Every structure is written in C-alpha cells, then in structure tokens.
Amino acid sequence: MPPAFYTAPEFCEFEKSTLFREQWICLGRVDQIPERGDYFTVDLVGEPLIVVRGQDEQIRILANVCRHRGSLIAEGAGKAR
C-alpha cells in the first residue's frame, strides 16, 4: 500500500466510518466490571467512552463527554455512587 494510506487524514476518516461502525470491537472484559455501578473508560479512535454495569446488571457503553461543558465525565475505572 502507498504510504498515504497510513498517514492521510481522509483515509483515517474513511476507515472510522466504514470499519469501526460495522464491526464488533472488544473494549474490555466483563470481569473488569463485576458489580453494579462498576465502570471503566476507554478511548476508541478518538471517541472517549464509559463502559458501565448498570443497576439492572446490563452492560452499557456511553459517550464519556458532558454535553453541556464538553469535558470528560470520568477517568480510569471505579464505582459510581
């Protein structure tokens, strides 16, 4: 492949919009959030995410950015209060 495939911003955007939107991607392991309220944060191609086990035991992935202030909601791992 030509070097531009590894450095061109347009190609990076193309990969994000095609490959990452259509495939399952492992963000972590279930044993990282064994209890209700446990969470960890991860960055996926520039998108900050929170992986959390809810009070109903379901695992959810949410944007880790406050809509109003644009800042990160959490860092690292922990337990929600």
PDB file of C-alpha atoms in Angstrom:
ATOM      1  CA  MET A   1       0.000   0.000   0.000  1.00  0.00           C
ATOM      2  CA  PRO A   2       1.163   3.528  -0.637  1.00  0.00           C
ATOM      3  CA  PRO A   3       2.397   5.441   2.440  1.00  0.00           C
ATOM      4  CA  ALA A   4      -0.576   7.823   2.202  1.00  0.00           C
ATOM      5  CA  PHE A   5      -2.862   5.017   3.397  1.00  0.00           C
ATOM      6  CA  TYR A   6      -1.109   5.222   6.770  1.00  0.00           C
ATOM      7  CA  THR A   7      -0.888   9.000   7.079  1.00  0.00           C
ATOM      8  CA  ALA A   8      -3.740  10.637   5.134  1.00  0.00           C
ATOM      9  CA  PRO A   9      -6.499  12.086   7.370  1.00  0.00           C
ATOM     10  CA  GLU A  10      -9.082  11.312   4.668  1.00  0.00           C
ATOM     11  CA  PHE A  11      -8.225   7.624   4.768  1.00  0.00           C
ATOM     12  CA  CYS A  12      -8.411   7.614   8.562  1.00  0.00           C
ATOM     13  CA  GLU A  13     -11.917   9.112   8.398  1.00  0.00           C
ATOM     14  CA  PHE A  14     -12.905   6.557   5.758  1.00  0.00           C
ATOM     15  CA  GLU A  15     -11.725   3.688   7.995  1.00  0.00           C
ATOM     16  CA  LYS A  16     -13.573   5.089  11.014  1.00  0.00           C
ATOM     17  CA  SER A  17     -16.813   5.481   9.083  1.00  0.00           C
ATOM     18  CA  THR A  18     -16.693   2.041   7.468  1.00  0.00           C
ATOM     19  CA  LEU A  19     -14.708  -0.454   9.525  1.00  0.00           C
ATOM     20  CA  PHE A  20     -15.379   0.698  13.067  1.00  0.00           C
ATOM     21  CA  ARG A  21     -19.094   1.398  12.651  1.00  0.00           C
ATOM     22  CA  GLU A  22     -19.952  -2.026  11.214  1.00  0.00           C
ATOM     23  CA  GLN A  23     -17.887  -4.442  13.331  1.00  0.00           C
ATOM     24  CA  TRP A  24     -17.904  -5.621  16.938  1.00  0.00           C
ATOM     25  CA  ILE A  25     -14.923  -4.231  18.815  1.00  0.00           C
ATOM     26  CA  CYS A  26     -13.687  -5.573  22.151  1.00  0.00           C
ATOM     27  CA  LEU A  27     -13.392  -2.689  24.611  1.00  0.00           C
ATOM     28  CA  GLY A  28     -12.623  -4.754  27.703  1.00  0.00           C
ATOM     29  CA  ARG A  29     -13.594  -7.814  29.713  1.00  0.00           C
ATOM     30  CA  VAL A  30     -16.710  -8.459  31.739  1.00  0.00           C
ATOM     31  CA  ASP A  31     -14.555  -9.184  34.809  1.00  0.00           C
ATOM     32  CA  GLN A  32     -13.452  -5.523  34.776  1.00  0.00           C
ATOM     33  CA  ILE A  33     -16.976  -4.529  35.871  1.00  0.00           C
ATOM     34  CA  PRO A  34     -18.231  -7.404  38.061  1.00  0.00           C
ATOM     35  CA  GLU A  35     -20.605  -5.376  40.267  1.00  0.00           C
ATOM     36  CA  ARG A  36     -23.415  -2.897  39.722  1.00  0.00           C
ATOM     37  CA  GLY A  37     -22.060   0.620  39.273  1.00  0.00           C
ATOM     38  CA  ASP A  38     -18.571  -0.511  38.230  1.00  0.00           C
ATOM     39  CA  TYR A  39     -17.155   1.304  35.225  1.00  0.00           C
ATOM     40  CA  PHE A  40     -14.020   1.838  33.188  1.00  0.00           C
ATOM     41  CA  THR A  41     -13.150   4.343  30.495  1.00  0.00           C
ATOM     42  CA  VAL A  42     -11.632   3.723  27.102  1.00  0.00           C
ATOM     43  CA  ASP A  43     -10.809   5.752  24.007  1.00  0.00           C
ATOM     44  CA  LEU A  44     -11.844   4.281  20.656  1.00  0.00           C
ATOM     45  CA  VAL A  45     -10.434   6.112  17.641  1.00  0.00           C
ATOM     46  CA  GLY A  46     -10.611   9.455  19.414  1.00  0.00           C
ATOM     47  CA  GLU A  47     -14.052   8.835  20.959  1.00  0.00           C
ATOM     48  CA  PRO A  48     -13.965   8.756  24.786  1.00  0.00           C
ATOM     49  CA  LEU A  49     -16.323   6.071  26.124  1.00  0.00           C
ATOM     50  CA  ILE A  50     -17.514   4.759  29.505  1.00  0.00           C
ATOM     51  CA  VAL A  51     -18.321   1.067  29.905  1.00  0.00           C
ATOM     52  CA  VAL A  52     -20.606   0.581  32.924  1.00  0.00           C
ATOM     53  CA  ARG A  53     -22.591  -2.203  34.594  1.00  0.00           C
ATOM     54  CA  GLY A  54     -25.984  -0.750  35.441  1.00  0.00           C
ATOM     55  CA  GLN A  55     -28.178  -1.402  38.465  1.00  0.00           C
ATOM     56  CA  ASP A  56     -30.104  -3.887  36.298  1.00  0.00           C
ATOM     57  CA  GLU A  57     -26.826  -5.816  35.640  1.00  0.00           C
ATOM     58  CA  GLN A  58     -26.807  -4.750  31.965  1.00  0.00           C
ATOM     59  CA  ILE A  59     -23.537  -3.542  30.466  1.00  0.00           C
ATOM     60  CA  ARG A  60     -23.786  -0.245  28.638  1.00  0.00           C
ATOM     61  CA  ILE A  61     -21.385   1.894  26.648  1.00  0.00           C
ATOM     62  CA  LEU A  62     -21.883   5.647  26.804  1.00  0.00           C
ATOM     63  CA  ALA A  63     -20.106   8.716  25.490  1.00  0.00           C
ATOM     64  CA  ASN A  64     -17.675   9.929  28.162  1.00  0.00           C
ATOM     65  CA  VAL A  65     -18.288  13.609  27.411  1.00  0.00           C
ATOM     66  CA  CYS A  66     -20.581  16.087  29.147  1.00  0.00           C
ATOM     67  CA  ARG A  67     -22.960  17.515  26.526  1.00  0.00           C
ATOM     68  CA  HIS A  68     -23.058  20.920  28.179  1.00  0.00           C
ATOM     69  CA  ARG A  69     -19.424  21.512  29.068  1.00  0.00           C
ATOM     70  CA  GLY A  70     -17.622  19.229  26.650  1.00  0.00           C
ATOM     71  CA  SER A  71     -15.408  17.808  29.396  1.00  0.00           C
ATOM     72  CA  LEU A  72     -14.775  14.189  30.340  1.00  0.00           C
ATOM     73  CA  ILE A  73     -17.268  12.716  32.787  1.00  0.00           C
ATOM     74  CA  ALA A  74     -14.915  10.113  34.282  1.00  0.00           C
ATOM     75  CA  GLU A  75     -11.335   8.870  34.042  1.00  0.00           C
ATOM     76  CA  GLY A  76      -9.857   5.437  34.650  1.00  0.00           C
ATOM     77  CA  ALA A  77     -12.034   2.909  36.456  1.00  0.00           C
ATOM     78  CA  GLY A  78     -14.162   2.916  39.560  1.00  0.00           C
ATOM     79  CA  LYS A  79     -17.605   2.538  41.047  1.00  0.00           C
ATOM     80  CA  ALA A  80     -20.449   5.006  40.527  1.00  0.00           C
ATOM     81  CA  ARG A  81     -22.188   6.230  43.661  1.00  0.00           C
TER      82      ARG A  81
END
